[in-house]
Each structure stands twice: as structure tokens, then as C-alpha cells.
Amino acid sequence: MAETLEQMISNVDLDIADPYLALELKERKPPIFRIPTYIKKRNRKSFEPQIVSIGPYHYGKLELMPMQVHKKRALAHFVKRSGKSVQVYVDRLMEDVNQLRDCYEQIDSMQVWQDDASLVQLMMVDGVFLIEFLSVLRGNQRKKDYAGIDPIFGHDGHMLIYDTMMQDLLLLENQLPYQVLATLLSVSEGLPEKSIQSILSWMMFSSRKGQGHHLLDMYMKGLVGEGQTFQEEEEEERNMKYSAVQLHKYGTQFKRVQSVNKIKFDKRTAILRLPSIIINKYTISKFHNLKAYELRVGRSRNLNSFVRLVDMLVESSNDVMLLQSKGIIVSSLDSNAVVEVVKELAKDTLLDVNCKSSLVFKEITEYCEEKSTNNLRMILDDWASILVLAVTVLLVLSVFKLVF
């Protein structure tokens, strides 16, 4: 017999059954969370790993199991190289197991990860794999741990699989807490905290020498920069849109800068400064995960607003070719394909009226409206001059006619 509504309510402990309320009361959000199903359905490949699982959410999927063999090899090499017992690493991770649990949304409802020892083992194996893979280009082959023909950790194999692997490693549901990697490196290298942070910043593509939440978080910090974040988040749509070609006709020049937080439009010189954006077959997946993470955890919408700005600038293949010539868009795709990618990236983006991209959006609109007004005034002035001249000529002709 099904339980009644009264029984259903009485059997619910809101402290357990409503974890989101508990998190809100603690003013903390888990940095590694599930993407809602309705978003995934639009483009499942953008949010689910294709070759490797990292963390608990996708562990055990049949199509991802082949990579587990390479994870075990990496673990053996890492522990042997460090000269320390694997138990030393496990004990250090076990000290922080509750904090590691708190990084994941809904993990308490996953039966397989109820045991602390199982979760720590997962953290250890996946953490070592990340360190070994991300440090290939940093030179971890100096001790010749791996064969030159290794398909994952050898230089050539690494370069061949790199883009596909990074697509999986930058998925929001495929993240590992920063703390795991920091702990593993601390035990292995015996270095101070600042040195560990410096190494991880290099590995995780961030110029910021400090701790982040995970790889995706650090990657975003490297992309967006150290710009100010804002509490206020509100949507502001503008009907006026000016593409790159239109701006160029108004005299705007495009200059390349390093990151999103250096975006700027100088109305005096009409120079628009933008960072490069690489557009390829992996761009959609990467940016969808970055946008979702920013909207859920971040206090600003810097990346979302930047994508919206790019969407405004790119309306046709001519816009793409112009921005490519200035180094703003970097792509080997056909220009029409780039337009399609940009339009896909712009879906579900939200503006932050306080961030630099939105400020530039506003300044460009004002600049173009002012230019349009001045052009119209010049046209009217020209027509007025023509009209005065015509009237003068008619008057002169009238006088000549009268005299004649």
C-alpha cells in the first residue's frame, strides 16, 4: 500500500532530503555538480565524457573502462618515482575525506561511494592520472618512466590524444577537487604550499598563482583573468547590434589582448581590444561547461557576457574573416561553420551589466549611434547646402530673366 501524503511528509527529514537548503544556510555551493537533464538533452556529448571518467559521477561506464588500465599504470609509475608508500598518500587524503565529499552534489545518494575508503581510492587513482597527463608537456619524462611509444604519456601519443582528452577533462561533471592534486604533490614532492600552487597553476592553464576549486575553475581563471567579480546579476538586452564589419565601417579598429578582463573600447581612438577565441570542434563542449559552471557557482557572468559580445560581432562569414585577420578569432574551420559555432555558444548565455564585456557593449552602441547621428547631420547639412545653392541659382536666374 502506498504511503499517504501525511506519511510522506512526516517521513522526510529536511536536513537530509533537502541538501540545497542546508547548503544555502551554510552559504556554500558544491563546486562539482550535476548538469540538469533538460540541458544535457540538447547536446549530450557536450556534457558527458567520451574516453575517460574523472571523479564519481561517470565512473564505471562501460565505454570509459579502457582508460582505467592507463590510470593503473600511471599510479604505479607515480608511486615508484616518489619512493613513498601508497598508504602515505591514502592516509593524507583520508584526513580530508569529508571536505572532498562536500565538493560533490548528490554523492551521498550514490551507494557505491558511501564507503570513505572507496572514495579516497578513486581520488588517488584519478588524481595521479591527472597529474601525470597534465605534466607530460612540463617534462615528466626526464626519468624515462614511460615508453616513447606510450599512447597516453609518451610525447607523440600525448599530442595525438590531447584535444580529445582535454575535452573530457574540462567537463563540469568530470572534475576532481584541487585539494586532491595539491595533497598528492605535497606528499610526492615535499614542497611548500606556494610552490605546489605554482606548479598546479601551470598545469591547469591559469596565470593566477593561487588555489582554485578544480581544473575547470582554474582554466576559467586563466581565460577570464583576475578581473573584479560582481554580486549583482541582472539581464540587460539591447536591440541595437553592430557586427564587426559594421563597426569597421564606422572606423573601429580591432586589437588583441591577453584575457577577457582586459577587454576595452576606446571611443576616442575607436579601438576595440578583445582576447583571442579559438574555435574548433571542441569549443562548444568546453564553453557550455564553462558557462554552466560560472552561472551556478560564480558571482559574475564575465565569460557569459564575453560570449554574448562575440555573438553580436559575428553575424556573417565576412565578420569572421575580418576578426581572423586581426587574430581575434583563431580557427581552421570554414567561416560559415564558425558563425554556426558562435550562435550555438550564445544559447542560454546571460549578461552581467557590471562586467567589462557589457560595458563595451554599451559603449559600442553609444559610439555607433553617435556616429549615425553625426553622419545624418552631415547628410542633412549637405542637402541644406545644396538646397541653398539651388535657391540662390533660381533667384539669380529670375533676376536675369527679369532684366532681359
CSV table of C-alpha atoms in Angstrom, one decimal:
chain,number,residue,atom,x,y,z
A,1,MET,CA,0.0,0.0,0.0
A,2,ALA,CA,1.4,3.4,-1.0
A,3,GLU,CA,2.1,5.8,1.8
A,4,THR,CA,-0.3,8.7,2.3
A,5,LEU,CA,0.7,12.3,1.8
A,6,GLU,CA,0.8,12.9,5.6
A,7,GLN,CA,3.1,9.9,6.0
A,8,MET,CA,5.3,11.1,3.1
A,9,ILE,CA,5.8,14.5,4.7
A,10,SER,CA,6.3,13.1,8.2
A,11,ASN,CA,9.0,10.7,6.9
A,12,VAL,CA,11.0,13.4,5.3
A,13,ASP,CA,13.9,15.0,7.3
A,14,LEU,CA,14.5,18.3,5.5
A,15,ASP,CA,18.1,18.4,6.8
A,16,ILE,CA,18.8,15.3,4.8
A,17,ALA,CA,16.2,15.3,2.0
A,18,ASP,CA,16.7,19.0,1.0
A,19,PRO,CA,20.5,19.3,0.8
A,20,TYR,CA,20.2,22.5,-1.2
A,21,LEU,CA,18.5,24.3,1.7
A,22,ALA,CA,21.3,23.1,4.0
A,23,LEU,CA,23.9,24.3,1.6
A,24,GLU,CA,22.3,27.7,1.3
A,25,LEU,CA,22.1,28.1,5.0
A,26,LYS,CA,25.9,27.3,5.1
A,27,GLU,CA,26.4,29.9,2.3
A,28,ARG,CA,28.3,27.2,0.3
A,29,LYS,CA,27.7,25.6,-3.1
A,30,PRO,CA,29.4,22.4,-4.1
A,31,PRO,CA,31.8,23.3,-6.9
A,32,ILE,CA,31.3,20.0,-8.8
A,33,PHE,CA,27.6,19.4,-9.6
A,34,ARG,CA,25.3,17.7,-12.0
A,35,ILE,CA,24.2,19.3,-15.2
A,36,PRO,CA,20.3,19.4,-15.3
A,37,THR,CA,18.9,16.7,-17.6
A,38,TYR,CA,16.9,19.2,-19.7
A,39,ILE,CA,20.2,21.0,-20.6
A,40,LYS,CA,22.0,17.7,-21.4
A,41,LYS,CA,19.3,16.6,-23.7
A,42,ARG,CA,20.1,19.4,-26.2
A,43,ASN,CA,23.7,18.2,-26.7
A,44,ARG,CA,24.6,15.2,-24.5
A,45,LYS,CA,28.2,15.0,-25.9
A,46,SER,CA,28.9,18.5,-24.6
A,47,PHE,CA,28.5,17.3,-21.0
A,48,GLU,CA,29.4,13.7,-20.8
A,49,PRO,CA,32.9,12.1,-21.2
A,50,GLN,CA,33.8,10.2,-24.3
A,51,ILE,CA,37.0,8.4,-23.2
A,52,VAL,CA,37.9,9.0,-19.6
A,53,SER,CA,35.9,9.4,-16.3
A,54,ILE,CA,37.3,11.6,-13.5
A,55,GLY,CA,35.6,11.5,-10.2
A,56,PRO,CA,32.5,9.6,-9.1
A,57,TYR,CA,29.7,10.8,-11.5
A,58,HIS,CA,30.7,8.8,-14.6
A,59,TYR,CA,32.8,6.1,-13.0
A,60,GLY,CA,32.1,2.5,-14.2
A,61,LYS,CA,30.6,3.3,-17.6
A,62,LEU,CA,31.4,0.6,-20.0
A,63,GLU,CA,32.7,2.8,-22.8
A,64,LEU,CA,35.1,4.5,-20.3
A,65,MET,CA,36.6,1.4,-18.7
A,66,PRO,CA,39.6,1.0,-21.2
A,67,MET,CA,41.2,4.1,-19.8
A,68,GLN,CA,41.3,2.5,-16.3
A,69,VAL,CA,44.2,0.4,-17.5
A,70,HIS,CA,46.3,3.5,-18.2
A,71,LYS,CA,45.2,5.0,-14.8
A,72,LYS,CA,46.7,2.0,-13.0
A,73,ARG,CA,50.0,2.3,-15.0
A,74,ALA,CA,50.2,5.9,-14.1
A,75,LEU,CA,49.6,5.2,-10.4
A,76,ALA,CA,52.4,2.5,-10.4
A,77,HIS,CA,54.9,4.9,-12.0
A,78,PHE,CA,53.9,7.8,-9.8
A,79,VAL,CA,54.3,5.9,-6.5
A,80,LYS,CA,57.5,4.2,-7.6
A,81,ARG,CA,59.0,7.6,-8.7
A,82,SER,CA,58.1,9.2,-5.4
A,83,GLY,CA,59.7,6.5,-3.3
A,84,LYS,CA,56.9,6.7,-0.8
A,85,SER,CA,54.3,4.1,0.2
A,86,VAL,CA,50.9,4.3,-1.3
A,87,GLN,CA,49.5,4.2,2.2
A,88,VAL,CA,51.1,7.5,3.0
A,89,TYR,CA,49.0,9.1,0.2
A,90,VAL,CA,45.8,7.3,1.3
A,91,ASP,CA,46.2,8.4,4.9
A,92,ARG,CA,46.7,12.1,3.9
A,93,LEU,CA,43.7,12.0,1.7
A,94,MET,CA,41.6,10.3,4.3
A,95,GLU,CA,42.2,13.2,6.7
A,96,ASP,CA,40.2,15.4,4.3
A,97,VAL,CA,37.6,12.9,3.1
A,98,ASN,CA,34.6,14.9,4.5
A,99,GLN,CA,35.8,18.0,2.7
A,100,LEU,CA,36.2,16.0,-0.5
A,101,ARG,CA,32.7,14.6,-0.2
A,102,ASP,CA,31.3,18.2,0.2
A,103,CYS,CA,32.7,19.1,-3.2
A,104,TYR,CA,30.2,16.8,-4.9
A,105,GLU,CA,26.5,17.3,-5.3
A,106,GLN,CA,24.3,14.3,-4.6
A,107,ILE,CA,27.2,12.0,-3.8
A,108,ASP,CA,25.6,10.8,-0.6
A,109,SER,CA,22.8,9.3,-2.7
A,110,MET,CA,25.3,7.2,-4.7
A,111,GLN,CA,25.5,3.8,-2.9
A,112,VAL,CA,28.9,2.9,-4.3
A,113,TRP,CA,30.6,5.9,-2.7
A,114,GLN,CA,29.2,5.6,0.8
A,115,ASP,CA,32.4,4.0,2.0
A,116,ASP,CA,35.2,6.5,2.7
A,117,ALA,CA,38.0,4.1,1.6
A,118,SER,CA,36.4,3.6,-1.8
A,119,LEU,CA,36.1,7.3,-2.4
A,120,VAL,CA,39.7,8.0,-1.3
A,121,GLN,CA,40.9,5.3,-3.6
A,122,LEU,CA,39.0,6.9,-6.5
A,123,MET,CA,40.5,10.3,-5.6
A,124,MET,CA,44.0,8.8,-5.5
A,125,VAL,CA,43.8,7.0,-8.9
A,126,ASP,CA,42.1,9.8,-10.8
A,127,GLY,CA,44.3,12.5,-9.1
A,128,VAL,CA,47.5,10.7,-10.1
A,129,PHE,CA,46.2,10.3,-13.7
A,130,LEU,CA,45.5,14.0,-14.0
A,131,ILE,CA,48.9,14.9,-12.6
A,132,GLU,CA,50.7,12.5,-15.0
A,133,PHE,CA,48.7,13.6,-18.0
A,134,LEU,CA,48.8,17.3,-17.4
A,135,SER,CA,52.6,17.2,-16.7
A,136,VAL,CA,53.7,15.5,-19.9
A,137,LEU,CA,54.4,18.8,-21.5
A,138,ARG,CA,56.1,20.0,-18.3
A,139,GLY,CA,58.7,17.4,-18.7
A,140,ASN,CA,57.8,14.4,-16.5
A,141,GLN,CA,59.6,12.2,-19.0
A,142,ARG,CA,63.0,13.2,-17.7
A,143,LYS,CA,63.3,9.9,-15.8
A,144,LYS,CA,62.0,8.0,-18.8
A,145,ASP,CA,59.1,6.5,-16.8
A,146,TYR,CA,57.1,5.8,-19.9
A,147,ALA,CA,58.0,4.3,-23.2
A,148,GLY,CA,58.4,6.7,-26.1
A,149,ILE,CA,55.6,4.9,-27.9
A,150,ASP,CA,53.2,5.1,-24.9
A,151,PRO,CA,49.7,6.1,-26.4
A,152,ILE,CA,48.9,8.4,-23.4
A,153,PHE,CA,52.0,9.5,-21.6
A,154,GLY,CA,54.6,9.3,-24.4
A,155,HIS,CA,55.1,12.7,-26.2
A,156,ASP,CA,53.8,11.7,-29.6
A,157,GLY,CA,50.8,9.7,-28.2
A,158,HIS,CA,50.1,12.6,-25.8
A,159,MET,CA,49.9,15.1,-28.6
A,160,LEU,CA,47.7,12.8,-30.7
A,161,ILE,CA,45.1,12.3,-27.9
A,162,TYR,CA,45.5,15.7,-26.2
A,163,ASP,CA,42.5,17.6,-27.7
A,164,THR,CA,40.1,14.7,-27.2
A,165,MET,CA,41.3,14.1,-23.6
A,166,MET,CA,41.1,17.8,-22.7
A,167,GLN,CA,37.5,17.9,-23.9
A,168,ASP,CA,36.7,15.3,-21.2
A,169,LEU,CA,38.9,16.8,-18.6
A,170,LEU,CA,37.1,20.2,-18.9
A,171,LEU,CA,33.6,18.8,-18.4
A,172,LEU,CA,31.9,20.1,-15.3
A,173,GLU,CA,30.8,16.6,-14.1
A,174,ASN,CA,34.3,15.2,-14.7
A,175,GLN,CA,36.2,17.3,-12.1
A,176,LEU,CA,38.4,16.4,-9.2
A,177,PRO,CA,38.9,18.7,-6.2
A,178,TYR,CA,42.0,20.9,-6.4
A,179,GLN,CA,42.8,19.7,-2.9
A,180,VAL,CA,43.4,16.2,-4.1
A,181,LEU,CA,46.1,17.2,-6.6
A,182,ALA,CA,47.7,19.6,-4.0
A,183,THR,CA,47.8,16.8,-1.4
A,184,LEU,CA,49.3,14.3,-3.8
A,185,LEU,CA,52.0,16.7,-5.0
A,186,SER,CA,52.7,17.8,-1.4
A,187,VAL,CA,53.4,14.2,-0.3
A,188,SER,CA,55.3,13.3,-3.5
A,189,GLU,CA,57.5,16.5,-3.9
A,190,GLY,CA,57.7,17.6,-0.3
A,191,LEU,CA,57.4,21.2,-1.5
A,192,PRO,CA,55.9,24.2,0.4
A,193,GLU,CA,52.3,25.3,-0.4
A,194,LYS,CA,53.2,28.2,-2.6
A,195,SER,CA,55.4,26.0,-4.8
A,196,ILE,CA,52.6,23.5,-5.1
A,197,GLN,CA,50.2,26.2,-6.1
A,198,SER,CA,52.7,27.5,-8.7
A,199,ILE,CA,53.0,24.0,-10.3
A,200,LEU,CA,49.3,23.4,-10.3
A,201,SER,CA,48.6,26.9,-11.8
A,202,TRP,CA,51.0,25.9,-14.7
A,203,MET,CA,49.4,22.5,-15.1
A,204,MET,CA,45.8,24.0,-15.0
A,205,PHE,CA,46.4,26.8,-17.6
A,206,SER,CA,46.0,29.6,-15.1
A,207,SER,CA,48.3,32.6,-14.6
A,208,ARG,CA,46.7,33.0,-11.1
A,209,LYS,CA,49.1,31.7,-8.5
A,210,GLY,CA,46.6,30.5,-6.0
A,211,GLN,CA,44.2,27.7,-5.1
A,212,GLY,CA,41.0,27.1,-7.2
A,213,HIS,CA,38.2,24.6,-7.0
A,214,HIS,CA,39.3,22.2,-9.8
A,215,LEU,CA,40.8,22.1,-13.3
A,216,LEU,CA,37.7,23.7,-15.0
A,217,ASP,CA,37.7,26.5,-12.4
A,218,MET,CA,41.5,27.2,-12.9
A,219,TYR,CA,41.1,27.1,-16.6
A,220,MET,CA,38.3,29.7,-16.4
A,221,LYS,CA,40.5,31.9,-14.2
A,222,GLY,CA,43.2,31.8,-16.8
A,223,LEU,CA,40.7,32.6,-19.6
A,224,VAL,CA,38.8,35.4,-17.8
A,225,GLY,CA,41.8,36.8,-15.8
A,226,GLU,CA,41.8,38.4,-12.4
A,227,GLY,CA,39.1,41.0,-13.1
A,228,GLN,CA,36.7,42.2,-10.4
A,229,THR,CA,33.7,40.0,-9.7
A,230,PHE,CA,30.3,41.4,-9.0
A,231,GLN,CA,27.4,40.3,-6.8
A,232,GLU,CA,24.7,41.9,-8.9
A,233,GLU,CA,23.5,39.8,-11.8
A,234,GLU,CA,20.8,41.1,-14.0
A,235,GLU,CA,19.9,40.7,-17.6
A,236,GLU,CA,20.0,43.7,-20.0
A,237,GLU,CA,19.1,43.1,-23.6
A,238,ARG,CA,19.9,45.7,-26.3
A,239,ASN,CA,18.1,45.9,-29.6
A,240,MET,CA,20.9,47.6,-31.3
A,241,LYS,CA,23.6,45.2,-32.6
A,242,TYR,CA,26.6,46.1,-34.6
A,243,SER,CA,28.7,43.4,-36.3
A,244,ALA,CA,32.4,43.5,-36.8
A,245,VAL,CA,32.1,44.7,-40.4
A,246,GLN,CA,29.6,47.4,-39.5
A,247,LEU,CA,31.9,48.6,-36.7
A,248,HIS,CA,34.8,48.6,-39.1
A,249,LYS,CA,32.8,50.9,-41.5
A,250,TYR,CA,32.4,53.2,-38.6
A,251,GLY,CA,36.1,53.4,-38.2
A,252,THR,CA,36.6,50.9,-35.4
A,253,GLN,CA,40.0,49.0,-35.3
A,254,PHE,CA,40.5,45.7,-33.5
A,255,LYS,CA,43.4,44.9,-31.3
A,256,ARG,CA,44.2,41.6,-29.5
A,257,VAL,CA,44.7,41.4,-25.7
A,258,GLN,CA,45.5,38.5,-23.4
A,259,SER,CA,42.3,37.8,-21.4
A,260,VAL,CA,38.7,38.7,-21.0
A,261,ASN,CA,39.2,41.1,-18.2
A,262,LYS,CA,41.4,43.3,-20.5
A,263,ILE,CA,38.5,43.9,-22.9
A,264,LYS,CA,38.2,47.6,-23.6
A,265,PHE,CA,36.7,50.1,-26.1
A,266,ASP,CA,38.3,53.5,-26.5
A,267,LYS,CA,35.8,55.9,-28.1
A,268,ARG,CA,38.4,58.5,-28.7
A,269,THR,CA,40.6,56.2,-30.9
A,270,ALA,CA,37.8,53.8,-31.9
A,271,ILE,CA,40.0,50.8,-30.9
A,272,LEU,CA,38.2,47.7,-29.6
A,273,ARG,CA,40.5,45.4,-27.6
A,274,LEU,CA,39.5,41.7,-27.5
A,275,PRO,CA,41.1,38.4,-26.5
A,276,SER,CA,41.6,35.6,-29.0
A,277,ILE,CA,39.0,32.9,-29.1
A,278,ILE,CA,39.9,29.5,-30.5
A,279,ILE,CA,37.0,27.9,-32.4
A,280,ASN,CA,37.2,24.2,-33.3
A,281,LYS,CA,35.1,21.1,-32.9
A,282,TYR,CA,35.9,21.1,-29.1
A,283,THR,CA,34.8,24.7,-28.5
A,284,ILE,CA,31.1,24.1,-28.0
A,285,SER,CA,31.6,21.4,-25.3
A,286,LYS,CA,34.3,23.5,-23.4
A,287,PHE,CA,32.3,26.7,-23.4
A,288,HIS,CA,29.0,25.1,-22.5
A,289,ASN,CA,30.6,23.6,-19.4
A,290,LEU,CA,32.4,26.9,-18.5
A,291,LYS,CA,29.2,28.9,-18.8
A,292,ALA,CA,27.2,26.4,-16.7
A,293,TYR,CA,29.9,26.4,-14.0
A,294,GLU,CA,30.0,30.3,-14.0
A,295,LEU,CA,26.3,30.6,-13.7
A,296,ARG,CA,26.0,28.1,-10.9
A,297,VAL,CA,29.0,28.9,-8.8
A,298,GLY,CA,30.4,32.2,-9.9
A,299,ARG,CA,29.3,35.6,-8.6
A,300,SER,CA,29.8,37.2,-12.1
A,301,ARG,CA,29.0,36.5,-15.7
A,302,ASN,CA,32.2,37.6,-17.3
A,303,LEU,CA,32.5,34.6,-19.6
A,304,ASN,CA,28.8,34.6,-20.5
A,305,SER,CA,28.9,38.3,-21.3
A,306,PHE,CA,32.0,37.8,-23.4
A,307,VAL,CA,30.3,35.1,-25.4
A,308,ARG,CA,27.3,37.4,-25.9
A,309,LEU,CA,29.7,40.2,-27.2
A,310,VAL,CA,31.3,37.8,-29.7
A,311,ASP,CA,27.8,36.8,-30.8
A,312,MET,CA,27.0,40.4,-31.5
A,313,LEU,CA,30.2,40.9,-33.5
A,314,VAL,CA,29.8,37.7,-35.6
A,315,GLU,CA,26.7,37.8,-37.9
A,316,SER,CA,28.2,36.6,-41.2
A,317,SER,CA,31.3,35.0,-42.7
A,318,ASN,CA,32.6,38.4,-43.6
A,319,ASP,CA,32.7,39.3,-39.8
A,320,VAL,CA,34.6,36.0,-39.2
A,321,MET,CA,37.2,36.8,-41.9
A,322,LEU,CA,37.7,40.3,-40.5
A,323,LEU,CA,38.2,39.1,-37.0
A,324,GLN,CA,40.5,36.3,-38.2
A,325,SER,CA,42.7,38.8,-39.9
A,326,LYS,CA,43.1,40.7,-36.6
A,327,GLY,CA,43.9,37.5,-34.6
A,328,ILE,CA,40.7,37.7,-32.6
A,329,ILE,CA,39.2,34.5,-34.0
A,330,VAL,CA,41.6,31.6,-34.4
A,331,SER,CA,40.1,28.7,-36.4
A,332,SER,CA,40.8,26.3,-39.2
A,333,LEU,CA,37.0,25.8,-39.8
A,334,ASP,CA,35.1,27.3,-42.7
A,335,SER,CA,34.0,30.8,-41.9
A,336,ASN,CA,30.3,29.8,-42.2
A,337,ALA,CA,30.9,26.9,-39.7
A,338,VAL,CA,32.5,29.4,-37.3
A,339,VAL,CA,29.3,31.5,-37.5
A,340,GLU,CA,27.3,28.4,-36.6
A,341,VAL,CA,29.5,27.6,-33.6
A,342,VAL,CA,29.3,31.1,-32.3
A,343,LYS,CA,25.5,31.0,-32.5
A,344,GLU,CA,25.5,27.7,-30.6
A,345,LEU,CA,27.8,29.1,-27.9
A,346,ALA,CA,25.4,32.1,-27.4
A,347,LYS,CA,22.5,29.9,-26.4
A,348,ASP,CA,21.5,30.2,-22.8
A,349,THR,CA,24.0,33.0,-22.1
A,350,LEU,CA,23.2,35.6,-19.5
A,351,LEU,CA,24.6,39.1,-19.3
A,352,ASP,CA,26.1,40.8,-16.2
A,353,VAL,CA,25.6,44.5,-16.7
A,354,ASN,CA,28.6,45.3,-14.5
A,355,CYS,CA,31.3,43.3,-16.3
A,356,LYS,CA,33.6,44.7,-19.0
A,357,SER,CA,32.0,43.0,-21.9
A,358,SER,CA,28.7,44.5,-21.1
A,359,LEU,CA,30.3,47.9,-20.6
A,360,VAL,CA,31.9,47.6,-24.0
A,361,PHE,CA,28.6,46.5,-25.5
A,362,LYS,CA,27.1,49.8,-24.2
A,363,GLU,CA,30.0,51.9,-25.3
A,364,ILE,CA,29.9,50.5,-28.8
A,365,THR,CA,26.2,51.1,-29.1
A,366,GLU,CA,26.6,54.7,-28.0
A,367,TYR,CA,29.6,55.2,-30.3
A,368,CYS,CA,27.7,53.9,-33.3
A,369,GLU,CA,24.5,55.8,-32.5
A,370,GLU,CA,26.6,59.0,-32.2
A,371,LYS,CA,28.3,58.2,-35.5
A,372,SER,CA,25.0,57.6,-37.2
A,373,THR,CA,23.6,60.9,-35.8
A,374,ASN,CA,26.7,62.8,-37.0
A,375,ASN,CA,26.5,61.1,-40.4
A,376,LEU,CA,22.8,62.0,-40.7
A,377,ARG,CA,23.6,65.6,-39.6
A,378,MET,CA,26.3,65.8,-42.2
A,379,ILE,CA,24.0,64.5,-44.9
A,380,LEU,CA,21.3,67.0,-43.8
A,381,ASP,CA,23.9,69.8,-43.8
A,382,ASP,CA,25.0,68.7,-47.3
A,383,TRP,CA,21.4,68.7,-48.5
A,384,ALA,CA,20.8,72.1,-46.9
A,385,SER,CA,23.8,73.5,-48.7
A,386,ILE,CA,22.6,72.1,-52.0
A,387,LEU,CA,19.1,73.5,-51.3
A,388,VAL,CA,20.5,77.0,-50.5
A,389,LEU,CA,22.7,76.8,-53.7
A,390,ALA,CA,19.7,75.8,-55.8
A,391,VAL,CA,17.5,78.6,-54.4
A,392,THR,CA,20.3,81.1,-55.0
A,393,VAL,CA,20.7,79.9,-58.6
A,394,LEU,CA,17.0,80.2,-59.2
A,395,LEU,CA,16.9,83.7,-57.7
A,396,VAL,CA,19.8,84.7,-60.0
A,397,LEU,CA,18.1,83.3,-63.0
A,398,SER,CA,14.9,85.0,-62.1
A,399,VAL,CA,16.8,88.4,-61.9
A,400,PHE,CA,18.5,87.8,-65.2
A,401,LYS,CA,15.1,86.9,-66.7
A,402,LEU,CA,13.5,90.0,-65.4
A,403,VAL,CA,16.4,92.2,-66.6
A,404,PHE,CA,16.3,90.6,-70.1
